[in-house]
Short mmCIF file of C-alpha atoms in Angstrom, two decimals:
data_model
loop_
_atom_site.label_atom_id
_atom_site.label_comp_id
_atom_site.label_asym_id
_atom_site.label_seq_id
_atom_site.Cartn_x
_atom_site.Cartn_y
_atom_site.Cartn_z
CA UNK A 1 36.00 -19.02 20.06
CA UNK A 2 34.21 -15.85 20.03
CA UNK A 3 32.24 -16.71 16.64
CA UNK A 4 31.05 -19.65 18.18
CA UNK A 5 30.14 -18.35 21.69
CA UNK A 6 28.30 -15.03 21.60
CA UNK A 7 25.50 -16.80 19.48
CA UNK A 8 25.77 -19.74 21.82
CA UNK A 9 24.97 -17.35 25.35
CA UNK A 10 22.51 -15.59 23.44
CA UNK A 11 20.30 -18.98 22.88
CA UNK A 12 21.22 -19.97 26.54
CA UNK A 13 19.77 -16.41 27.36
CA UNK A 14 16.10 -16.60 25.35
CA UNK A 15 16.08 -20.22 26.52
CA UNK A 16 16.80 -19.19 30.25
CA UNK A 17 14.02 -16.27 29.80
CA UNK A 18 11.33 -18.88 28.25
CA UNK A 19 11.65 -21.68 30.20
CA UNK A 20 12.26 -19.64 33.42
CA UNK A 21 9.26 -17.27 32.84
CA UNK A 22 6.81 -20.07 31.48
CA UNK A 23 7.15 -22.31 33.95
CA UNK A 24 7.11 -19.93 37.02
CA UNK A 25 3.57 -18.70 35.20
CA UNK A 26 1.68 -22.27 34.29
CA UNK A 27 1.61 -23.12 38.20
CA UNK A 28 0.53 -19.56 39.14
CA UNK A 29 -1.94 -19.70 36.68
CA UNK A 30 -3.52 -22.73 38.01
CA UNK A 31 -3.11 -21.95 41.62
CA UNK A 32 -4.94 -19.27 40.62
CA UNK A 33 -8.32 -21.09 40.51
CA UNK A 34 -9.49 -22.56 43.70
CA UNK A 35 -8.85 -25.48 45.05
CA UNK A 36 -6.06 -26.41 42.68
CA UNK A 37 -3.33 -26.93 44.99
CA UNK A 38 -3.55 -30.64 45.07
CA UNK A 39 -3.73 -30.62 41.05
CA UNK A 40 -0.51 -28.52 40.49
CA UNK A 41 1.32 -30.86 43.05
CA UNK A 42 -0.18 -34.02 41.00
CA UNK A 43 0.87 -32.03 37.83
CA UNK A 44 5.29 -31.48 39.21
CA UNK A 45 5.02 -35.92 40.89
CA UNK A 46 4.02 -36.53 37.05
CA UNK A 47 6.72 -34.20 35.49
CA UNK A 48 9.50 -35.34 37.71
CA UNK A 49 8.38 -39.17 36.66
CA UNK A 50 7.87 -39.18 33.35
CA UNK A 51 11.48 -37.68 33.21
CA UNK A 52 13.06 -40.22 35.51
CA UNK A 53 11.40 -42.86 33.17
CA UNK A 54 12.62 -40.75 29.67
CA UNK A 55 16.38 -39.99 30.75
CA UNK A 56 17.94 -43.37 29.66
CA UNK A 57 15.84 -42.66 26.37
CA UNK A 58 17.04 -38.83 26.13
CA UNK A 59 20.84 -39.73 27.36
CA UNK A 60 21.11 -42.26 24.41
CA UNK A 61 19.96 -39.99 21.90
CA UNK A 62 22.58 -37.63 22.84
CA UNK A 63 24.71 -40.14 21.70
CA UNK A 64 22.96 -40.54 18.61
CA UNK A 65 22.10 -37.73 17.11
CA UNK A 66 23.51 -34.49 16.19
CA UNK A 67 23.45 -32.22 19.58
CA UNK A 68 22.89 -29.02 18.12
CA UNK A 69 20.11 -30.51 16.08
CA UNK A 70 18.47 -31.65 18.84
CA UNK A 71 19.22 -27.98 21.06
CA UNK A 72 17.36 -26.45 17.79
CA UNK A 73 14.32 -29.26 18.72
CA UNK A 74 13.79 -28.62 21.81
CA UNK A 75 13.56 -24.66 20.68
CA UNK A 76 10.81 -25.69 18.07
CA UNK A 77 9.16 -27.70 20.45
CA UNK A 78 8.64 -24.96 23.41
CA UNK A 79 7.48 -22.43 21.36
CA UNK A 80 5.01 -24.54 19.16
CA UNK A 81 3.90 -25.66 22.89
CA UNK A 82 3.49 -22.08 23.93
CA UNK A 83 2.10 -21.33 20.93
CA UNK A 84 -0.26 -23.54 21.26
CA UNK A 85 -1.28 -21.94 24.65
CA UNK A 86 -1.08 -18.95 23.50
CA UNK A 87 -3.76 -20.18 20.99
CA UNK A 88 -6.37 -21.21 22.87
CA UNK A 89 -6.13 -19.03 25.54
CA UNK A 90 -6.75 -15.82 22.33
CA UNK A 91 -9.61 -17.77 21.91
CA UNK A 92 -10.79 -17.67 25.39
CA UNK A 93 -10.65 -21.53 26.13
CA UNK A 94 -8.66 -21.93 29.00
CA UNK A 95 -7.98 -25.34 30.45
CA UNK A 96 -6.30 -26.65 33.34
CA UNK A 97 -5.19 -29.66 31.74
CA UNK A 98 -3.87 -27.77 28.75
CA UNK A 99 -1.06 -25.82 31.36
CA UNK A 100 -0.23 -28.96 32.81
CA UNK A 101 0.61 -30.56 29.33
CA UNK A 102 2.88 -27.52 28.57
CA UNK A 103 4.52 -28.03 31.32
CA UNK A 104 5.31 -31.75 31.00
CA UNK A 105 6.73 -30.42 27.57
CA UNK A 106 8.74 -27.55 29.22
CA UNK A 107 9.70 -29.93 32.13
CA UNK A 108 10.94 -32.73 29.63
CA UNK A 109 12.76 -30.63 27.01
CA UNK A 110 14.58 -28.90 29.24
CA UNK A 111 15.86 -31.59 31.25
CA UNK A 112 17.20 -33.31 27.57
CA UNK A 113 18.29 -29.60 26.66
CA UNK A 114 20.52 -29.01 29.85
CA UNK A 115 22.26 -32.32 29.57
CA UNK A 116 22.81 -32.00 25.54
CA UNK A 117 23.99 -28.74 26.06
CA UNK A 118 26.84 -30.27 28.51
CA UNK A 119 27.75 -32.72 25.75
CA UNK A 120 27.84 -29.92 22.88
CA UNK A 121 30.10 -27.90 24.82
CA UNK A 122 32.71 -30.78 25.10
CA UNK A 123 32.68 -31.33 21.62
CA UNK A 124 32.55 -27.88 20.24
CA UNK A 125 35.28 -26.36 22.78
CA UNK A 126 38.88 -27.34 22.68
CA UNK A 127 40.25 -28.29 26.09
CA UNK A 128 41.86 -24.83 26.96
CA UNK A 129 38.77 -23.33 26.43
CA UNK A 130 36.63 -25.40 28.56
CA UNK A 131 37.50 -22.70 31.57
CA UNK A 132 35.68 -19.60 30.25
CA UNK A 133 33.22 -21.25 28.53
CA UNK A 134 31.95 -22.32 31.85
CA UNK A 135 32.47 -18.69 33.18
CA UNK A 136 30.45 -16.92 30.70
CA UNK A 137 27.97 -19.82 30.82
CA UNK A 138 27.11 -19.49 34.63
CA UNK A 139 26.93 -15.80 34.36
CA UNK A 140 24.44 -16.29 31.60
CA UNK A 141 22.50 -18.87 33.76
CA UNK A 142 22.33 -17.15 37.19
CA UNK A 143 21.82 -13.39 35.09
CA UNK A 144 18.63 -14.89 33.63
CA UNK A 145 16.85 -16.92 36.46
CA UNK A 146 17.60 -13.75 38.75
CA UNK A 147 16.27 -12.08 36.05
CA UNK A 148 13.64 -13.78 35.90
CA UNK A 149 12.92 -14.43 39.26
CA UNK A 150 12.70 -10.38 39.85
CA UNK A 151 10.10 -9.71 36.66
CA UNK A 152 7.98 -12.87 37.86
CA UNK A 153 7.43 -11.12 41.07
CA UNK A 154 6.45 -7.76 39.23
CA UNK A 155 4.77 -9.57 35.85
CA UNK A 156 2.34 -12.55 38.04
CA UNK A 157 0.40 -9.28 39.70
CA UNK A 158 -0.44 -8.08 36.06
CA UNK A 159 -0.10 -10.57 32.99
CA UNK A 160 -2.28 -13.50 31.85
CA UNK A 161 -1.34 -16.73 30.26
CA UNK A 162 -2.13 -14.74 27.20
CA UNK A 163 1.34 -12.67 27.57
CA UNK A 164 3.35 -15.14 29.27
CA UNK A 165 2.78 -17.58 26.28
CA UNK A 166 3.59 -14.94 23.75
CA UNK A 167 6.56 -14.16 25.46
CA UNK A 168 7.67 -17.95 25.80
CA UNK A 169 6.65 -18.30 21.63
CA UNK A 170 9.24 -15.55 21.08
CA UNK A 171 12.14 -16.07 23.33
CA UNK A 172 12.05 -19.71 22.31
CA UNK A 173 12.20 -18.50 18.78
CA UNK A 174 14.75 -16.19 19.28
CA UNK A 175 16.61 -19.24 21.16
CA UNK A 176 16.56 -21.25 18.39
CA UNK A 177 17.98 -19.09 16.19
CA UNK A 178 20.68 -18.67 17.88
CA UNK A 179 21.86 -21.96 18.25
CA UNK A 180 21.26 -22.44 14.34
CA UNK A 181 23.87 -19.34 13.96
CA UNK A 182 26.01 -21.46 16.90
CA UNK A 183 28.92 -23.13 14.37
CA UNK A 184 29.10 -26.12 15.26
CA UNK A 185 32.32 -29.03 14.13
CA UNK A 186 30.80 -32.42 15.10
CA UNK A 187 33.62 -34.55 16.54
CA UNK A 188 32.10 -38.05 15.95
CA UNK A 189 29.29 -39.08 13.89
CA UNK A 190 28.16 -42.79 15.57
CA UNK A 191 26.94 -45.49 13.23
CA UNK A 192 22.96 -45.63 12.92
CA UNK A 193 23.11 -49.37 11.81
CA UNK A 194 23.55 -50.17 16.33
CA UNK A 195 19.92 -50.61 17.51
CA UNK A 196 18.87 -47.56 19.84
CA UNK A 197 17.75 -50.13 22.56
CA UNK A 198 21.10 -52.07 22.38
CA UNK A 199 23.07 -48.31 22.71
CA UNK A 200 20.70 -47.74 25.65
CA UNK A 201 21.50 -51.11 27.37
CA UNK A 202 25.33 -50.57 26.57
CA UNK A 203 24.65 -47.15 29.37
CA UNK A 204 25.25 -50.22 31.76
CA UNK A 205 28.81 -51.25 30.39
CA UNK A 206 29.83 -47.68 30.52
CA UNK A 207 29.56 -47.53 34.63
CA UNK A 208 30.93 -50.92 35.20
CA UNK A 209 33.98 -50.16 33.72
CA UNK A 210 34.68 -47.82 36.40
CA UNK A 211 32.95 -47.98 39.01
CA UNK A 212 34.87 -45.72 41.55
CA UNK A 213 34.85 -42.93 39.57
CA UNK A 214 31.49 -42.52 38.83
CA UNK A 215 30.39 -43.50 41.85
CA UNK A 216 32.69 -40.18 42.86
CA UNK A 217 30.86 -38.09 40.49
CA UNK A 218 27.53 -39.51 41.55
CA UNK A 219 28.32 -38.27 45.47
CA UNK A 220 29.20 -34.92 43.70
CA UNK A 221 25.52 -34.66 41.85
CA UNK A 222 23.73 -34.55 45.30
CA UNK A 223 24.51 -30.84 45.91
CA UNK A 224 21.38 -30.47 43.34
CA UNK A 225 19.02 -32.69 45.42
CA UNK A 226 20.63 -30.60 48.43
CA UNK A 227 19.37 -27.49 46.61
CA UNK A 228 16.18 -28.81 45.85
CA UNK A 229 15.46 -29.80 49.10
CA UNK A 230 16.42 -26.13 50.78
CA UNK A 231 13.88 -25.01 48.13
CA UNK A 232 11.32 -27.02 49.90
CA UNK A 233 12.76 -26.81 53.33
CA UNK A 234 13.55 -23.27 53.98
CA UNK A 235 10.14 -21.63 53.35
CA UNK A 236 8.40 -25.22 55.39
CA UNK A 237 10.64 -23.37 58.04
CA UNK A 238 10.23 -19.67 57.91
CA UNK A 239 6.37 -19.94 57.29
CA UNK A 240 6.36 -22.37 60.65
CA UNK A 241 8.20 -19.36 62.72
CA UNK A 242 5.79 -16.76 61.80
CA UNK A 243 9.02 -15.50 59.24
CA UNK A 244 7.34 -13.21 55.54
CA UNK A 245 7.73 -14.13 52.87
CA UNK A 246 9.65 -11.68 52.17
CA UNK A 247 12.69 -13.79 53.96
CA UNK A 248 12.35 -16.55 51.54
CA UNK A 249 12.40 -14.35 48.34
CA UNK A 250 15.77 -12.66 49.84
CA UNK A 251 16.91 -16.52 50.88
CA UNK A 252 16.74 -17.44 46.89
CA UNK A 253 18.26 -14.09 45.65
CA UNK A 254 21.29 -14.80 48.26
CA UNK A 255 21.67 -18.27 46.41
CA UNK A 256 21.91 -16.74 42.86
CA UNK A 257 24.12 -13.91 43.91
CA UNK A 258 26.65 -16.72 45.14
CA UNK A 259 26.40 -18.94 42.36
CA UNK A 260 26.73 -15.34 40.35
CA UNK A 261 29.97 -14.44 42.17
CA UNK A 262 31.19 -18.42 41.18
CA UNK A 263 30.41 -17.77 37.73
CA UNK A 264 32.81 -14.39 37.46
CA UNK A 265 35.93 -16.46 39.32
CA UNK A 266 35.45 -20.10 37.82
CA UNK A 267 37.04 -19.67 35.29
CA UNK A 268 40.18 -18.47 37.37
CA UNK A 269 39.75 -21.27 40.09
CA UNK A 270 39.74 -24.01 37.77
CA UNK A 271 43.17 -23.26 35.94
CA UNK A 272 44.85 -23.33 39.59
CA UNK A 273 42.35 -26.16 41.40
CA UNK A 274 42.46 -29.70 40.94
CA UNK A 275 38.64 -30.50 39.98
CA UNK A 276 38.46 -33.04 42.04
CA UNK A 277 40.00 -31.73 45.06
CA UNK A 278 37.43 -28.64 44.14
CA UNK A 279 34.54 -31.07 43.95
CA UNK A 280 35.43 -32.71 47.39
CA UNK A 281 35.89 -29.23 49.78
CA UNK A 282 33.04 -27.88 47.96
CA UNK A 283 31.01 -30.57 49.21
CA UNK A 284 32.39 -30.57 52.39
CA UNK A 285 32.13 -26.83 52.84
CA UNK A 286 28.45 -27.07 52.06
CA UNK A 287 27.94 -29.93 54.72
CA UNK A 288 29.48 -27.76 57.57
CA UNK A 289 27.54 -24.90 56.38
CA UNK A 290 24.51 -26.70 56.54
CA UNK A 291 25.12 -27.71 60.22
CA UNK A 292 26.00 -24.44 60.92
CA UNK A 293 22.57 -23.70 59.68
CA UNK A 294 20.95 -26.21 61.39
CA UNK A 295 22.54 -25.37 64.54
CA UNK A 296 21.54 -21.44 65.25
CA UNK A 297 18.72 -21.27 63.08
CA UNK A 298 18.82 -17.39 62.43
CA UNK A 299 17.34 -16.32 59.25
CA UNK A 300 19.60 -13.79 59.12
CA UNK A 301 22.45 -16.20 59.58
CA UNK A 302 20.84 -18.81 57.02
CA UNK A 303 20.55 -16.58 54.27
CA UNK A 304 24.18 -15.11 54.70
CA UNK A 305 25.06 -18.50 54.48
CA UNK A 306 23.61 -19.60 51.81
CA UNK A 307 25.32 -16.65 49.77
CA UNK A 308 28.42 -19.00 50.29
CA UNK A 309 26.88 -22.07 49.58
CA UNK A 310 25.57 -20.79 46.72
CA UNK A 311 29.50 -20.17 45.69
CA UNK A 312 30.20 -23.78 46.43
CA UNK A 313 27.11 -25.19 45.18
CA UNK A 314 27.99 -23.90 41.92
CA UNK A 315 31.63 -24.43 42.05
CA UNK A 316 31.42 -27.80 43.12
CA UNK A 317 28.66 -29.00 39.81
CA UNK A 318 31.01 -26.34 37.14
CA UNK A 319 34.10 -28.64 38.56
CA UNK A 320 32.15 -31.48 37.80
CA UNK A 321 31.05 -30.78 34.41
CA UNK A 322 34.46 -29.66 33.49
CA UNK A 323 36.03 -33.26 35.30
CA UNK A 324 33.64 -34.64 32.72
CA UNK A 325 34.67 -32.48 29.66
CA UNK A 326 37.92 -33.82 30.56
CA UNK A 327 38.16 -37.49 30.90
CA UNK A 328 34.37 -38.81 29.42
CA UNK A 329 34.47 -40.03 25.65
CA UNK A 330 32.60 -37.92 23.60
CA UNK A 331 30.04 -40.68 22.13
CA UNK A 332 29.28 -41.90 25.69
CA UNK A 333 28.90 -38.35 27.12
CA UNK A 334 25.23 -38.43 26.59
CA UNK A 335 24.59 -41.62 28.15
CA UNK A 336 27.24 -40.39 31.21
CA UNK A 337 24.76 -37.93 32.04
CA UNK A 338 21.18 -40.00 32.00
CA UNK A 339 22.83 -41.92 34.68
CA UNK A 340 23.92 -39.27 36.91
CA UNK A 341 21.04 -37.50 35.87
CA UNK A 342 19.16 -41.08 37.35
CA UNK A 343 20.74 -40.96 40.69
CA UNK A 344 20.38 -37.19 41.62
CA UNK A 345 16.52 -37.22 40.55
CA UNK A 346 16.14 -40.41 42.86
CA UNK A 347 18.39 -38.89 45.76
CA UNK A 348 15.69 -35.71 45.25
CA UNK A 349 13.05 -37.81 45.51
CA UNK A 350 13.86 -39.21 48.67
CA UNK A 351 14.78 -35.89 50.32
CA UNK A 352 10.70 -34.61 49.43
CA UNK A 353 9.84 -38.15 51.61
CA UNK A 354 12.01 -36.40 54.21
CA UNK A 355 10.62 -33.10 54.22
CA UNK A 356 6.91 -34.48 54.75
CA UNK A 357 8.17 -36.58 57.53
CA UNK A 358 9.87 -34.03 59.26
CA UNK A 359 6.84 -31.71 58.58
CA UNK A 360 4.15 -34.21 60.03
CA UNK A 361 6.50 -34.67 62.91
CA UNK A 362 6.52 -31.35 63.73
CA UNK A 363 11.02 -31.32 63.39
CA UNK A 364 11.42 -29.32 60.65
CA UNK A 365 14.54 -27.43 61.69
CA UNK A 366 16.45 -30.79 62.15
CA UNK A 367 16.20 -30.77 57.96
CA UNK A 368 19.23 -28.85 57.98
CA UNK A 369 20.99 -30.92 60.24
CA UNK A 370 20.02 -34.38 58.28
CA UNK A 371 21.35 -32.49 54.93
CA UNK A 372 24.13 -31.60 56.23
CA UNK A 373 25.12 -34.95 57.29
CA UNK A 374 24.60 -36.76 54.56
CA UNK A 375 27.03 -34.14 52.34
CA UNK A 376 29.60 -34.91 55.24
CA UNK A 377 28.93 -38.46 54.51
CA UNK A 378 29.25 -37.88 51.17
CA UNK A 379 32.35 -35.51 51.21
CA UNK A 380 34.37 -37.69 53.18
CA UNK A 381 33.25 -41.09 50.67
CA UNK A 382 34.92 -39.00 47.66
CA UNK A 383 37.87 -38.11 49.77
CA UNK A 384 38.56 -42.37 50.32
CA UNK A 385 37.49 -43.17 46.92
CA UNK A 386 40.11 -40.10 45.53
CA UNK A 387 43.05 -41.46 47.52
CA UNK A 388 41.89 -44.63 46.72
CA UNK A 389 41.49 -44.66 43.00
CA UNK A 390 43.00 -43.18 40.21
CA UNK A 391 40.51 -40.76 38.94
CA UNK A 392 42.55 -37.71 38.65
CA UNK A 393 44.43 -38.50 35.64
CA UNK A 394 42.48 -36.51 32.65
CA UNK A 395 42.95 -38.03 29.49
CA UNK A 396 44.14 -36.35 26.26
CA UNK A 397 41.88 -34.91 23.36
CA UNK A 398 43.25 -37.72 21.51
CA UNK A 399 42.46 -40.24 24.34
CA UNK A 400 39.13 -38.88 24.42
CA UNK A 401 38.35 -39.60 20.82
CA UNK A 402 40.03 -40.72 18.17
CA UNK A 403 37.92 -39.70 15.12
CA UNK A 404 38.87 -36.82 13.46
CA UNK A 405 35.99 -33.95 13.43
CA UNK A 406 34.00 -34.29 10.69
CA UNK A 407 32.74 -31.04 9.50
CA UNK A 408 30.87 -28.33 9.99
CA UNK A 409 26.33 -28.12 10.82
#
C-alpha cells in the first residue's frame, strides 16, 4: 500500500495547490478591473452549467476509460491551460475573457478529476484498506485548501496572473507526475464495441434497480449544497450586521480545522461505525447545529459551531464514499457518481435562489433556520428508508466484480 499511496497524496497535493491557488486568483484578477462584478458572477452561472450539462458525459467515461489515464489528462490539461495564461499574460495581452476560459477548464476538470479519483481509489485499494486511504486523503485535502486559503490572503496583495499561472503550470506538472508514478492494477477493462451514448443512457438502469438506496445516498450528498450555501450565506450575514471581514475568514478556517480533525480520526471511526448509521447522525447533527445557529445568531457561537460541523460535514461525505467503495460495482462507479453528482449541483442551485430571496427580503438570518430544516428533513428520510430497506448489507470484493484484475498501467 505504501508504494502506491505516497505518490498518490503527492499528486492530490500539487493538484490541491493548482487548482486551489488558480482559481482563488482568476476571479481576483478580474474583480480587479472595474466594474467586473457582474462578469465574474456571469463567468461561475456558466461554469456551474456547463458542468451540470457535462457530468452524465464525464461519469460515463469513468466507466470507459482507464481512470488513471484520465487523472494524468486532466493534469496535462490544467497546466497547458495555465500555460497558456501564463503566455499571454508574458506578453502583456491580458484578457478578461481569456481568465474566464481557464476557469471553465479548471472548473470542468476538476469536477471529472474529483469523481475519477473516487472511482480509482475503489479499484486500486483492497477493502481493508479503504479506511486509511480516506484518512490520509482528507488530511491531504483540508492541509492544502487551508494552505492555500492562508498564502491567497498573503500572495493576492502582491502577485500577478503572471506568477499565479506559473505556479499553476508547475504544480499541475508536478501533479501529473505523480499519478504516472501512482501503480495502478486495473480491475476491469469494459468492452469499447458498447456505444458511449447507449453506456450513458444505461446511467438510468443503474438507479432503477434500487431506488431506496440511492435515493439514501442522494439525501446524504446535500451536506455539500449545505456547505455551499453557508459559503454564500454567512458573509450575506456578517457584512449585513456591520461584522469584518475578518469574522468570515476565521468562519472558513473553523470549517477546515473540523473537517482536519475528521480526517486524523476517520479512519478509526469507520472500523467501529456502521456507515450508514454514520451518514444518518452526521446529517442529523448538522441539522440541529444549524438551528442552533439560526436560533442565537452569535458569531462567536456560529463559528464554534461550525468547527463541529465541519467534523460531521466531512464525516458524513468520507462515510459515504466509503458506503460506495463498498457495495457499488466497479464499472458502474463512474456513472454512480454523475448522478449524485446531478442531484447535489441541482439541490445547490436552488439554495443560491434562496439566498437572493432571503437577501431581497431583507430575512437573511432565517437561512440558517431553512438549512437546517431541510437536513432534519433529510436526516430523518434516511433513517425510514434505512429501517426500511436493506441497504446495509456490503457486498463482497467478489460480489463487486467478478473479473479478475488485469494488469498493471
Amino acid at each position: 500500500m505504501r508504494n502506491r499511496t505516497i505518490p498518490y497524496l503527492f499528486a492530490r497535493f500539487f493538484d490541491g495547490i493548482s487548482s486551489g491557488m488558480f482559481m482563488m486568483a482568476l476571479p481576483w484578477i478580474m474583480l480587479s478591473e472595474e466594474g467586473m462584478g457582474m462578469f465574474v458572477a456571469i463567468t461561475a452561472l456558466v461554469c456551474t452549467s456547463v458542468s451540470f450539462v457535462f457530468t452524465p458525459f464525464f461519469a460515463t467515461s469513468i466507466d470507459r476509460y482507464s481512470r488513471k489515464k484520465i487523472l494524468i489528462f486532466m493534469q496535462l490539461l490544467q497546466a497547458t491551460t495555465a500555460l497558456m495564461v501564463f503566455i499571454t499574460y508574458y506578453n502583456g495581452i491580458q484578457s478578461h475573457w481569456l481568465l474566464a476560459f481557464a476557469q471553465l477548464i479548471f472548473w470542468l476538470s476538476n469536477d471529472l478529476a474529483w469523481s475519477c479519483n473516487n472511482a480509482f481509489t475503489q479499484e486500486n485499494y483492497r477493502q481493508d484498506e479503504y479506511a486509511k486511504i480516506s484518512s490520509y486523503q482528507e488530511v491531504v485535502m483540508q492541509v492544502t485548501t487551508l494552505g492555500a486559503g492562508a498564502l491567497g490572503i498573503i500572495l493576492l496583495e502582491y502577485w500577478s496572473m503572471l506568477e499565479f499561472s506559473f505556479l499553476a503550470v508547475f504544480a499541475s506538472i508536478l501533479s501529473g507526475l505523480c499519478y504516472i508514478a501512482t501503480p495502478y492494477q486495473r480491475q476491469f477493462r469494459p468492452s469499447l464495441k458498447e456505444a458511449f451514448f447507449k453506456q450513458l443512457v444505461a446511467s438510468k438502469s443503474i438507479f432503477s434497480k434500487q431506488k431506496r438506496f440511492y435515493t439514501f445516498l442522494a439525501l446524504s450528498c446535500l451536506s455539500y449544497p449545505v456547505l455551499t450555501f453557508l459559503v454564500k450565506l454567512v458573509p450575506i450575514y456578517f457584512a449585513e450586521q456591520g461584522i469584518s471581514g475578518s469574522w468570515f475568514a476565521t468562519w472558513k478556517m473553523s470549517y477546515g480545522l473540523g473537517a482536519l480533525l475528521s480526517g486524523l480520526l476517520i479512519a478509526h471511526l469507520l472500523r467501529r461505525y456502521d456507515h450508514d448509521n454514520a451518514m444518518i447522525v452526521s446529517i442529523l447533527v448538522m441539522a440541529i447545529l444549524l438551528l442552533v445557529m439560526g436560533s442565537y445568531l452569535s458569531p462567536t457561537l456560529i463559528i464554534l459551531l461550525t468547527i463541529v460541523l465541519g467534523f460531521f460535514n466531512s464525516y458524513n461525505r468520507i462515510a459515504r464514499t466509503n458506503k460506495m467503495h463498498h457495495v457499488i460495482a466497479m464499472e458502474e462507479r463512474g456513472r454512480v457518481e454523475g448522478g449524485l453528482k446531478l442531484f447535489s449541483t441541482l439541490a445547490q442551485s436552488l439554495s443560491y435562489v434562496v439566498i437572493a430571496l432571503l437577501s431581497y427580503l431583507q430575512l437573511t438570518a432565517l437561512g440558517f433556520i431553512i438549512i437546517g430544516i431541510v437536513l432534519l428533513f433529510a436526516g430523518v428520510m434516511m433513517l425510514h428508508l434505512k429501517q426500511h430497506s436493506n441497504i446495509k448489507t456490503p457486498l463482497n470484493q467478489e460480489q463487486i466484480i467478478d473479473i479478475r484484475p488485469i494488469g498493471h498501467e
